[in-house]
Coordinates of C-alpha atoms and ligand atoms in Angstrom, one line a residue:
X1 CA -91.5 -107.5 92.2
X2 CA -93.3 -104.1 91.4
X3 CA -91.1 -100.9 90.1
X4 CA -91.3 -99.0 92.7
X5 CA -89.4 -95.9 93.7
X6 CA -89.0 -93.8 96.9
X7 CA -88.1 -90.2 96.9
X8 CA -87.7 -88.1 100.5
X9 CA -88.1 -84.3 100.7
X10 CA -86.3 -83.3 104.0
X11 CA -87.3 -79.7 103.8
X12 CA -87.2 -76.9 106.8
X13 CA -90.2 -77.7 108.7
X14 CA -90.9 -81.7 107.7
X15 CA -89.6 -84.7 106.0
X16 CA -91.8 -86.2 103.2
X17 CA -91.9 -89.3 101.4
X18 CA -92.9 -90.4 98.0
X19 CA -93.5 -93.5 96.8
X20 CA -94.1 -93.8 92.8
X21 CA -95.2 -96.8 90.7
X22 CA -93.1 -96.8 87.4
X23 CA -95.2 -99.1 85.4
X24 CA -98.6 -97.8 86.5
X25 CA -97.3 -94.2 86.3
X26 CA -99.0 -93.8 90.0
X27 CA -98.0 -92.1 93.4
X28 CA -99.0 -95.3 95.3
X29 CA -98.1 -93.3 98.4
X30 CA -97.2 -90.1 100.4
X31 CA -96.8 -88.9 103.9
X32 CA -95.0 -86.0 106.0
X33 CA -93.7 -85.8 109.2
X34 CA -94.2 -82.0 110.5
X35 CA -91.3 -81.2 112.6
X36 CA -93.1 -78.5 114.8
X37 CA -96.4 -80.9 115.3
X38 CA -94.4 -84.6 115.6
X39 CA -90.7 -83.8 117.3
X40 CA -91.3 -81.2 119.3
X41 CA -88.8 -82.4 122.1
X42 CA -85.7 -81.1 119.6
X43 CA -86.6 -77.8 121.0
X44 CA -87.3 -76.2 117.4
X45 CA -90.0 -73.5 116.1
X46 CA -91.2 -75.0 112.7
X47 CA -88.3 -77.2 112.3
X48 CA -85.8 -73.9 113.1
X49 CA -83.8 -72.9 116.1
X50 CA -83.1 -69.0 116.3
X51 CA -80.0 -67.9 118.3
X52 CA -79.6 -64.6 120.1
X53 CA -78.5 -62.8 116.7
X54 CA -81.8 -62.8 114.7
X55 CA -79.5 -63.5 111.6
X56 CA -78.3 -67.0 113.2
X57 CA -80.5 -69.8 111.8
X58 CA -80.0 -73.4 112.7
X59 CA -81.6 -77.2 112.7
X60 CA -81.0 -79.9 114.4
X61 CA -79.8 -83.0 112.5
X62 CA -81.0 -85.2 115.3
X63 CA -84.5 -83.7 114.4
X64 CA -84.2 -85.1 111.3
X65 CA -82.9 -88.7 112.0
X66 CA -85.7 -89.0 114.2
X67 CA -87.9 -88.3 111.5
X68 CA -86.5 -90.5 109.0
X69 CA -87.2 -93.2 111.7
X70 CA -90.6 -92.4 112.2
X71 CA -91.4 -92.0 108.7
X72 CA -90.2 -95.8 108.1
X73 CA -92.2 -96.7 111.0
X74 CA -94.9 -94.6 109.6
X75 CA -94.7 -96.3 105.9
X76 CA -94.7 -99.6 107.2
X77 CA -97.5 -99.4 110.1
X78 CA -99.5 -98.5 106.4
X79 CA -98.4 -100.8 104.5
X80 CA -96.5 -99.4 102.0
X81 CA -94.2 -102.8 100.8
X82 CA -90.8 -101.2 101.7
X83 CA -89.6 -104.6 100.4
X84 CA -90.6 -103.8 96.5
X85 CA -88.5 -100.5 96.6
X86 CA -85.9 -101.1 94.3
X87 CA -84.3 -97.6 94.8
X88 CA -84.5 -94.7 97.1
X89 CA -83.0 -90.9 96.3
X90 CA -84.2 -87.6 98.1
X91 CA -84.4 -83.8 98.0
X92 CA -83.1 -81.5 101.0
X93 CA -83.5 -78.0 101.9
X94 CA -80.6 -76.5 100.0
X95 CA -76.9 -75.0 101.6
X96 CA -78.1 -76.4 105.0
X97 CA -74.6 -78.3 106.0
X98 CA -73.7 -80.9 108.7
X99 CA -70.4 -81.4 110.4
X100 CA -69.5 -84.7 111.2
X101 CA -66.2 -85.8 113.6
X102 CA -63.8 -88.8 112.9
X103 CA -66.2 -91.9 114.4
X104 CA -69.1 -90.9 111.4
X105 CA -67.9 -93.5 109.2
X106 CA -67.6 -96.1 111.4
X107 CA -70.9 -95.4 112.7
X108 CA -72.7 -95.1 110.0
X109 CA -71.5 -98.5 108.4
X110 CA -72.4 -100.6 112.1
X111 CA -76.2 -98.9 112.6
X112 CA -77.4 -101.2 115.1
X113 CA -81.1 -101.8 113.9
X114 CA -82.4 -102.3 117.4
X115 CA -81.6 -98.9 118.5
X116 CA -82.8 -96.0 117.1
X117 CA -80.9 -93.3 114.7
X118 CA -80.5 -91.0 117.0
X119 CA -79.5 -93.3 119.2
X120 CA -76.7 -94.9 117.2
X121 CA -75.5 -91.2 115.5
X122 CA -76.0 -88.9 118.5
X123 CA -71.9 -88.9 118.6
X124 CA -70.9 -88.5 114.8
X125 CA -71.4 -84.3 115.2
X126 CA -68.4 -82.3 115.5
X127 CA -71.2 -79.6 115.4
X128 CA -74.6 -79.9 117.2
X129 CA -77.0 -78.0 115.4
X130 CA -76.7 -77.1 111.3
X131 CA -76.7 -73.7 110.0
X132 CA -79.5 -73.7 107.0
X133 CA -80.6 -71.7 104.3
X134 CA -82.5 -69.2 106.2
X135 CA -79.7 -68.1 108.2
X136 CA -77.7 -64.7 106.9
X137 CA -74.9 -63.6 109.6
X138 CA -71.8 -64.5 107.2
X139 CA -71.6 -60.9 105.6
X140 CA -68.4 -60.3 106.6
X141 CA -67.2 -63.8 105.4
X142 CA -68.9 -63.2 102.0
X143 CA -67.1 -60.3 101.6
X144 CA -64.0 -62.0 102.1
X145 CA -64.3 -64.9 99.8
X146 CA -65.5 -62.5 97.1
X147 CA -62.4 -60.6 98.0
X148 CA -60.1 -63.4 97.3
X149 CA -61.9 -65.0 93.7
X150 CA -61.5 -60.9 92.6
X151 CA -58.1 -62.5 90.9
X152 CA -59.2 -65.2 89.5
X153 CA -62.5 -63.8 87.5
X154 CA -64.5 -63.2 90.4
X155 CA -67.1 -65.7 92.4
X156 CA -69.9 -65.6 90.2
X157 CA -68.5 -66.7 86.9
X158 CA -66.5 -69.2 88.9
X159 CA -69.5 -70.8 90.9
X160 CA -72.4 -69.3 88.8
X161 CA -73.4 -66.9 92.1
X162 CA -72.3 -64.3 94.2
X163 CA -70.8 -65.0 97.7
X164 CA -74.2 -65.3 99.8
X165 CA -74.8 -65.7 103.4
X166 CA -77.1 -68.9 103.6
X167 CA -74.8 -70.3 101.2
X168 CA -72.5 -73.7 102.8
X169 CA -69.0 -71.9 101.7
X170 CA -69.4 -68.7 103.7
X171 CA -71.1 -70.7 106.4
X172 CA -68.4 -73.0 106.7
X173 CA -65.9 -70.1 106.6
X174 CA -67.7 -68.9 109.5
X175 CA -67.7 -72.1 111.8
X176 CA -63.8 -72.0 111.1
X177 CA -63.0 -68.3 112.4
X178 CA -65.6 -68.3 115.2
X179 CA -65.0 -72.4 116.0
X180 CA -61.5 -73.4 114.8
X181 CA -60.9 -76.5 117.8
X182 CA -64.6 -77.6 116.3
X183 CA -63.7 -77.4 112.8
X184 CA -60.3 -78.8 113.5
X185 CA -62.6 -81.8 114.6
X186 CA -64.5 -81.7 111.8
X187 CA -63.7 -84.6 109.2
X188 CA -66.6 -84.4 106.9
X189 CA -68.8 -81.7 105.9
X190 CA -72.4 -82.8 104.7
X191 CA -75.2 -80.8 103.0
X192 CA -78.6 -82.1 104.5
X193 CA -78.8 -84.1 101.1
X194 CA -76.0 -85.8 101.4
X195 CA -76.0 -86.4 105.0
X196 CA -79.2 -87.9 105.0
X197 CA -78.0 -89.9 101.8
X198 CA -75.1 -91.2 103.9
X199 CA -77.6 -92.3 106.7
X200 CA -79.4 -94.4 104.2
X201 CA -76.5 -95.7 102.8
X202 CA -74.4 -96.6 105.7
X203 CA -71.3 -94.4 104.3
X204 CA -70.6 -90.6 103.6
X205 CA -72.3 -89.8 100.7
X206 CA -71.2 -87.6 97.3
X207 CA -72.8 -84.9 96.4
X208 CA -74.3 -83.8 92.9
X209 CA -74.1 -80.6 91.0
X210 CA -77.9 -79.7 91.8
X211 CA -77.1 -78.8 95.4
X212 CA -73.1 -78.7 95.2
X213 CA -74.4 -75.5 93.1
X214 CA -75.0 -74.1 96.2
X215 CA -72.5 -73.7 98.5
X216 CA -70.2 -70.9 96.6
X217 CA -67.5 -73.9 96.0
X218 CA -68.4 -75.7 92.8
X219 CA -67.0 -74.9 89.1
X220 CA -70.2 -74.4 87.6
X221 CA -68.8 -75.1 84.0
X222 CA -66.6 -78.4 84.9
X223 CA -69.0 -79.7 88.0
X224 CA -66.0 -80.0 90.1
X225 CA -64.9 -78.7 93.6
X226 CA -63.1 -75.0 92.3
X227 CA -59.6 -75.4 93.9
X228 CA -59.5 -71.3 94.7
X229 CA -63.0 -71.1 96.2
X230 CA -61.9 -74.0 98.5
X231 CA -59.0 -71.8 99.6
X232 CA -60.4 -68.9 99.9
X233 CA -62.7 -70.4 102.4
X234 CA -61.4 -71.9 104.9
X235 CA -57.8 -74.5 105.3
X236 CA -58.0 -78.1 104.7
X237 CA -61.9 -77.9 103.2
X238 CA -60.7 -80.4 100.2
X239 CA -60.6 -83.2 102.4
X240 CA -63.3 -82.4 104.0
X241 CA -65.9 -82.2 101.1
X242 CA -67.0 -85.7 100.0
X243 CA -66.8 -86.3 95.9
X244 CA -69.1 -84.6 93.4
X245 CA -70.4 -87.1 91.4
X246 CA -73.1 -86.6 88.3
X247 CA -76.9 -85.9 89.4
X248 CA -78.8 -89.3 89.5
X249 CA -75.7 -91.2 90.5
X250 CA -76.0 -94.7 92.2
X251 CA -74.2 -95.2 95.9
X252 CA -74.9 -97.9 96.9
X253 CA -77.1 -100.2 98.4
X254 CA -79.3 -99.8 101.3
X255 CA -77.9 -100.0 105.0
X256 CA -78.8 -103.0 106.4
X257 CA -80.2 -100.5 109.8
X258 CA -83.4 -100.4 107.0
X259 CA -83.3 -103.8 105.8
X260 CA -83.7 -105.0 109.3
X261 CA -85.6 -102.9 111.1
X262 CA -88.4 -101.9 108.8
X263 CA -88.0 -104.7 106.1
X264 CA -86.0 -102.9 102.8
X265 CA -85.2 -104.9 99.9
X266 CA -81.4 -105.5 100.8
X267 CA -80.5 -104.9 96.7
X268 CA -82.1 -101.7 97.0
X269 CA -80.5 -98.9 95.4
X270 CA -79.6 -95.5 97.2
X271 CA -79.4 -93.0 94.9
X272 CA -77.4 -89.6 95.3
X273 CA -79.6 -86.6 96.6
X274 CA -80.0 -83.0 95.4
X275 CA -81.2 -80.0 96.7
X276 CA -85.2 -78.8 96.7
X277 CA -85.4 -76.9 94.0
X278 CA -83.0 -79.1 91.7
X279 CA -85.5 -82.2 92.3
X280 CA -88.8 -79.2 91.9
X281 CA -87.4 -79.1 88.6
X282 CA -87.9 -83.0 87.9
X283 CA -90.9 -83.2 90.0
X284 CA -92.4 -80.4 87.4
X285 CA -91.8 -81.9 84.2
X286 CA -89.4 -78.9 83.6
X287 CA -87.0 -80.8 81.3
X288 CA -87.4 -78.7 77.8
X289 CA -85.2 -75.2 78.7
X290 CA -87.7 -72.1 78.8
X291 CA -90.2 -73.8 81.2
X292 CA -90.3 -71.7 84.8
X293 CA -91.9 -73.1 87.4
X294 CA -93.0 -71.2 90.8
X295 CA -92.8 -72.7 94.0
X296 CA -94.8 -71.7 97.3
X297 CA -93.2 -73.4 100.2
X298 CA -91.4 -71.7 103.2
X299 CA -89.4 -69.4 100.7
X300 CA -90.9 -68.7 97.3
X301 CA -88.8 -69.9 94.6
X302 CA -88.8 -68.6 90.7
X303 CA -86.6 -71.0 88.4
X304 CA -86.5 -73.2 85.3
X305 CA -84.1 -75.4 83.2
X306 CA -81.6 -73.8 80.5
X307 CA -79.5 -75.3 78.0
X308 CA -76.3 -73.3 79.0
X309 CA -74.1 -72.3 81.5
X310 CA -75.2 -67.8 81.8
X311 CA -74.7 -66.7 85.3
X312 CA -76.5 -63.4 86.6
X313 CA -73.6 -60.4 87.1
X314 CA -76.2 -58.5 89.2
X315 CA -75.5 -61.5 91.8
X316 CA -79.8 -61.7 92.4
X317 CA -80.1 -65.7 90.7
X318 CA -77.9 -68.1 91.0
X319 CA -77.1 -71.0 88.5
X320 CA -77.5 -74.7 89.6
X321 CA -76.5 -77.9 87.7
X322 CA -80.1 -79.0 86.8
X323 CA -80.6 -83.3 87.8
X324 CA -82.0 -83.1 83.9
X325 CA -78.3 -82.8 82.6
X326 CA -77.9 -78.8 81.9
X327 CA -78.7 -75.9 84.2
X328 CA -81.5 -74.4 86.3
X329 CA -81.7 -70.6 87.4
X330 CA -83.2 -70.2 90.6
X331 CA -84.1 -66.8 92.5
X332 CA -85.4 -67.4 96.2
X333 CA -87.8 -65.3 98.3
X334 CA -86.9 -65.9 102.0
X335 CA -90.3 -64.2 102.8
X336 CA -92.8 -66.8 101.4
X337 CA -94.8 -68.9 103.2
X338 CA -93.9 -67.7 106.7
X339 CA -94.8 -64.7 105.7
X340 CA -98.5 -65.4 104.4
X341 CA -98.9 -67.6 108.0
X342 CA -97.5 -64.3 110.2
X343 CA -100.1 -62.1 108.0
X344 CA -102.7 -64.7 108.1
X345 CA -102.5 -64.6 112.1
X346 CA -101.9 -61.3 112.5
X347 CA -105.7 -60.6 111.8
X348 CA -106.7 -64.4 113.6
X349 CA -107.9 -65.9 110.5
X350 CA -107.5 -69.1 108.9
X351 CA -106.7 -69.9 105.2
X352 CA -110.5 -69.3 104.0
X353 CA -110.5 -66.3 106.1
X354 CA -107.6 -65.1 104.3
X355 CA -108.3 -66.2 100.9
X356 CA -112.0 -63.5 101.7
X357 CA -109.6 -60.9 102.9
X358 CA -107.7 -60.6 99.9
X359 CA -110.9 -61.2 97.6
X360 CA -112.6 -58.1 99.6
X361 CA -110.2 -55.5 97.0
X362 CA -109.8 -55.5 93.7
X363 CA -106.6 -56.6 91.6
X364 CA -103.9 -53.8 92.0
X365 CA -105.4 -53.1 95.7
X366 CA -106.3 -49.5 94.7
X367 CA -102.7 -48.8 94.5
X368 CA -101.8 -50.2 98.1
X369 CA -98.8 -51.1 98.2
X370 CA -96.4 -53.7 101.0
X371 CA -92.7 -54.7 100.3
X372 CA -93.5 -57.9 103.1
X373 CA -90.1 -58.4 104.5
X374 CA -90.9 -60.0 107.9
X375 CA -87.4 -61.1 107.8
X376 CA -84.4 -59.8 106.5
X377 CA -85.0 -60.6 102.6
X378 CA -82.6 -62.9 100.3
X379 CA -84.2 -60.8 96.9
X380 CA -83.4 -58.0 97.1
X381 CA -80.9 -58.4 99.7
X382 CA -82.1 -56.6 102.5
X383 CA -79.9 -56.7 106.0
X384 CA -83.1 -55.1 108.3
X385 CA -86.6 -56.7 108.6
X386 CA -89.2 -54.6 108.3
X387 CA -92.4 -54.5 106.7
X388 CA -92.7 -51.3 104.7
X389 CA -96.9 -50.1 103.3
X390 CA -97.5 -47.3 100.7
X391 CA -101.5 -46.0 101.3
X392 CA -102.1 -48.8 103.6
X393 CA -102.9 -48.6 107.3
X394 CA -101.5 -51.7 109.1
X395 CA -105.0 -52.5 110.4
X396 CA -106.9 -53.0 106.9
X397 CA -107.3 -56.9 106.9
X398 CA -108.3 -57.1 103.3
X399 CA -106.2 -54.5 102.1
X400 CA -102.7 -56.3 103.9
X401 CA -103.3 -59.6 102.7
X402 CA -103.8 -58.7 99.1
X403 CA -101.0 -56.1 99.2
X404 CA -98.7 -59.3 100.7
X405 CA -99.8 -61.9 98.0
X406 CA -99.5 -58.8 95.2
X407 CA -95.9 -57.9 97.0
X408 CA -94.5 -61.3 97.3
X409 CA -95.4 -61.7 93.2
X410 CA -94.2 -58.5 91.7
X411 CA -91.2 -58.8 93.9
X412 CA -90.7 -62.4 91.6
X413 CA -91.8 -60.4 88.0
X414 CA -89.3 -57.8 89.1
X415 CA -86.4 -59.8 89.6
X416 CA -86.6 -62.4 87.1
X417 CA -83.5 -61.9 87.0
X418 CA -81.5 -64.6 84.3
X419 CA -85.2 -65.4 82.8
X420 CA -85.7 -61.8 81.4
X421 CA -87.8 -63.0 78.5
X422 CA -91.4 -63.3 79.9
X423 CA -92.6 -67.1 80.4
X424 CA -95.2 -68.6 78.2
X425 CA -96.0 -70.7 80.6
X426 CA -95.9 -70.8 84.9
X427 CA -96.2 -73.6 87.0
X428 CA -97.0 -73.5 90.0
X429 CA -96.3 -75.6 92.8
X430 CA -96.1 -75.4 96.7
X431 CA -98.6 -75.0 99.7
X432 CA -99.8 -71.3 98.1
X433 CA -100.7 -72.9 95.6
X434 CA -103.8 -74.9 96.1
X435 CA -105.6 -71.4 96.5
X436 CA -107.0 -70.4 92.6
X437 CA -107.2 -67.0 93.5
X438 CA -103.0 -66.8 93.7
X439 CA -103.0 -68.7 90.7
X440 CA -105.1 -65.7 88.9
X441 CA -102.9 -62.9 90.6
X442 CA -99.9 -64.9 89.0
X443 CA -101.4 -64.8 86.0
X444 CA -102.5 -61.1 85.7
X445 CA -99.2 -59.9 87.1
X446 CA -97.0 -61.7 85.3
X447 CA -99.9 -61.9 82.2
X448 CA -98.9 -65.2 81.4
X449 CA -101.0 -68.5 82.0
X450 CA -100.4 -70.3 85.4
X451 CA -100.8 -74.2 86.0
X452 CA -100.8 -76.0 89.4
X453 CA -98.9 -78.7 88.9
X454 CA -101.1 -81.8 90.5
X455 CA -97.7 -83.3 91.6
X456 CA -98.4 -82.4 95.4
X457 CA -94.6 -82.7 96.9
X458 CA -92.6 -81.7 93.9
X459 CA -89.9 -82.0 95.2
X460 CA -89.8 -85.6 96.7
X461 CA -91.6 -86.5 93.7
X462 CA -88.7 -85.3 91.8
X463 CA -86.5 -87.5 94.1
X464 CA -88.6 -90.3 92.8
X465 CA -87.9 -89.8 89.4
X466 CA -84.2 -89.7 90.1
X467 CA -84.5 -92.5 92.0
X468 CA -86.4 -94.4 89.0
X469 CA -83.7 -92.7 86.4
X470 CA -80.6 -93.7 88.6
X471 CA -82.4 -97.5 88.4
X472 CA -83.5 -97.5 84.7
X473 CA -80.3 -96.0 83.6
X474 CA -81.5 -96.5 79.7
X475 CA -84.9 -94.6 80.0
X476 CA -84.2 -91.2 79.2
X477 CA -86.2 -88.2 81.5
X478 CA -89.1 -88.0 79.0
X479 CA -89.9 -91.2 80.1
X480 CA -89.3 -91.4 83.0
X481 CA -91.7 -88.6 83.8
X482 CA -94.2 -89.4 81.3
X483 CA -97.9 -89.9 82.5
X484 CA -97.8 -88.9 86.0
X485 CA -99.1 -85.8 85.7
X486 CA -102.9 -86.0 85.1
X487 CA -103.7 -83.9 82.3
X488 CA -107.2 -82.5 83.5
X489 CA -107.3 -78.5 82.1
X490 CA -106.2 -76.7 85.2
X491 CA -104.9 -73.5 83.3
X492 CA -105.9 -70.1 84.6
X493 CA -105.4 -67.3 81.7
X494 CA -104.1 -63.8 83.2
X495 CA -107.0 -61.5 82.6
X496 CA -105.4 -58.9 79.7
X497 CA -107.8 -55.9 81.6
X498 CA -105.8 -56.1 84.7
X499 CA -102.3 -55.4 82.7
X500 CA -102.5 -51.8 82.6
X501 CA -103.2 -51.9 86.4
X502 CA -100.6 -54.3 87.1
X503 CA -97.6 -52.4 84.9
X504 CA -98.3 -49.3 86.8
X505 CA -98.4 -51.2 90.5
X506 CA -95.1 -52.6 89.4
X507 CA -93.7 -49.0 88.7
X508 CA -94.5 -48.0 92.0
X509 CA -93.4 -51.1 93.9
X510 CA -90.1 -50.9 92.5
X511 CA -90.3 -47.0 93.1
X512 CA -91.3 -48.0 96.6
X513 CA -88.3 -50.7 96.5
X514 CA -85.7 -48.8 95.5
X515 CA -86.0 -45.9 97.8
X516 CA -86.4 -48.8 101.0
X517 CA -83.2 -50.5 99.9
X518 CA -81.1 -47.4 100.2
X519 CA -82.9 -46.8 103.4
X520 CA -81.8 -50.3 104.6
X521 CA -77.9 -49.2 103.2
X522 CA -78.1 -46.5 105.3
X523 CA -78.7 -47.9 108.5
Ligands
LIG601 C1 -82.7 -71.9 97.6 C2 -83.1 -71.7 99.1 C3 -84.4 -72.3 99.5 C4 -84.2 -73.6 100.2 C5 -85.5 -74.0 100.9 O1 -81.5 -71.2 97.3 O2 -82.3 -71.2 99.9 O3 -85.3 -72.4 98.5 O4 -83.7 -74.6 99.3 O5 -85.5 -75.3 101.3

């Protein structure tokens, strides 16, 4: 039987899977199933549903059951020999959560393999649709919560980051003041990691410090559930939660749904899931502390590993338990790579198109300037979308895109936040990242040499690699990650003659910041 390893990525707009080959150091196999192209009936817009509120963003979980059946289906139709996996973990989009009602474990542990997933789940919901990441209409309840941890040394030193609005503890908070029949209904409350753990594994599923992290209601120094946090959130949430168990922890074995229906190995492990960027950090190679990685998906992300537990005051990053044992920082751009795709239609062209645009100006744009906030923005927090220009008229194709991929990059030098000390080194990772000519903006503005990491879905190759770690329990990370990553020269070196033009751009962006964010106060 080969060593073979599966990792997922169920992210906001598909569901990806990875298969690696531990003794040949090979992906033997990858594939994604695009919510908006494949599963269209689930009545979401790139894998989101938007309510009335612009602030209100949901999912549906059905949405992603269905994909996890058709990307078994999928796997096998192309022969990928499900039977050889010997353990399966995954990576979700992060603070998502799932609310489950009293029949979910039965459910989940009688899956009838001749019906589908959604078929045999569409009753476990106590709550249809999932509030996820991109969602930020819990102000009021973050205020609150922060309100309450003021006694007991405040929220961020507690759970290593400020009360937010996509994160699960405000969220849940919410669901109980505006719902509180449906969360009296609720007896289990999943992140999308561990729900879709649970589906694999035919029980509700633990959660690990990477993603727990993130929901405003883990200790970030003991790794457990943080008693006044709980309370402070909403009644009852202990026995809601399920356990938090250390990153790379086995749960079980396969449900025999899998085994039946699409031909798993019945010994096959399932593996506890993390969050995205939690399993980026594996999927890089980031393992030594120091190492920052950039990722270009539907939000940016800016983060890397560190050896100890220093949380950001300012409230900006956040602190995460890293899968690697340790921590992560992570600061998140909600304007990423929607962004790019609203600017790149906005003048009708396609990614070449775009990639000529921004190459038609110079680096530093001749001082043209866009903070690109499409959306209301997570860094800096900003309540009010609204795209703001300095010496740009909204009509200049070249000048917009370049001042967008320039913005969305000085917004990440700016706020570094936790990582003060400049990188030596940047990967870079994500869709954006294919495209040299971001990779060389990178570069110049944070002057600092930029690699694209050739691991193409970092993230559900990082789930592979936990899956492989949780299986090989005496092969330490190194290892385990060891001669995957082709080693081809791929660097790109800022060029030092840009600095001076960059340094002053920055000045003016975070001139032209400031004064927008006390605008946005205002209103
Ligand atoms: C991180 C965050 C996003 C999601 C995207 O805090 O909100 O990066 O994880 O999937």
């Amino acid at each position: 039987m080969r060593n073979l390893h599966l990792g997922f990525d169920s992210s906001t707009q598909s569901l990806t899977a990875v298969v690696i080959d531990l003794d040949h150091r090979t992906v033997i196999y990858q594939h994604a199933i695009d919510f908006h192209a494949d599963l269209r009936q689930f009545g979401a817009d790139h894998g989101i549903l938007r309510g009335e509120d612009p602030a209100v963003v949901h999912a549906p979980p059905l949405m992603w059951l269905e994909a996890l059946d058709i990307l078994f289906q999928r796997m096998r139709d192309d022969g990928v020999p499900l039977g050889e996996i010997r353990s399966i973990a995954g990576s979700g989009q992060q603070h998502g959560s799932v609310y489950l009602n009293d029949t979910a474990p039965q459910a989940l542990a009688t899956l009838d393999p001749a019906r589908s997933l959604t078929e045999n789940l569409a009753g476990i919901f106590s709550r249809p649709t999932s509030p996820i990441w991109m969602d930020s209409s819990t102000t009021r309840q973050c205020r609150e919560i922060a309100q309450a941890m003021n006694t007991c040394g405040g929220i961020i030193q507690a759970t290593g980051s400020a009360a937010i609005e996509r994160f699960t503890g405000p969220q849940i908070r919410k669901f109980w003041q505006k719902e509180p029949h449906a969360y009296a209904e609720t007896r289990h409350i999943a992140l999308v990691s561990s729900f879709m753990c649970s589906v694999l594994s035919g029980k509700i599923a633990p959660i690990d410090p990477g993603d727990g992290a993130g929901m405003n209601l883990m200790d970030i120094r003991t790794f457990q559930w943080h008693p006044a946090a709980l309370e402070a959130t909403a009644p009852g949430l202990c026995e809601k939660l399920p356990p938090l168990v250390p990153a790379a922890s086995v749960v079980g074995r396969v449900s025999a749904y899998f085994v039946h229906r699409y031909g798993l190995n019945p010994d096959a492990l399932t593996v506890a899931w993390s969050g995205d960027n939690p399993c980026s950090v594996i999927g890089l190679g980031l393992i030594e502390p120091g190492m920052v990685a950039i990722s270009m998906g539907t939000s940016f992300t800016y983060f890397g590993t560190m050896a100890d537990c220093r949380v950001d005051e300012h409230g900006e990053g956040h602190v995460f338990g890293s899968p690697a044992g340790g921590y992560m920082t992570l600061n998140c751009f909600k304007n990423g790579g929607l962004a790019r795709a609203r600017m790149r239609d906005r003048f009708n062209l396609d990614w070449n198109g775009f990639r000529e645009a921004v190459l038609q100006t110079p680096p530093g744009n001749h001082g043209r300037l866009m903070l690109p906030w499409f959306e209301p923005e997570i860094i800096p927090k900003v309540h009010r979308a609204g795209v703001k220009r300095l010496n740009l008229s909204e009509d200049d194709a070249g000048g917009n895109c370049r001042a967008l991929v320039e913005g969305q990059i000085m917004a990440m030098r700016l706020h570094a936040g936790l990582m003060n000390t400049r990188p030596t080194m940047i990967y870079a990772t994500g869709g954006a990242s294919q495209d040299r000519y971001v990779l060389q903006i990178i570069a110049d503005i944070f002057q600092c040499p930029v690699r694209r990491s050739m691991i193409s879905n970092s993230a559900a190759t990082g789930a592979a690699f936990i899956a492989a770690r949780a299986f090989h329990a005496t092969i330490n990370w190194a290892d385990i990650i060891r001669g995957f990553e082709p080693d081809a020269d791929k660097t790109v070196k800022p060029d030092p003659a840009t600095r001076s033009t960059y340094d002053a751009l920055l000045n003016a962006y975070a001139a032209l910041e400031k004064e927008a964010l006390k605008e946005d106060r205002q209103r």
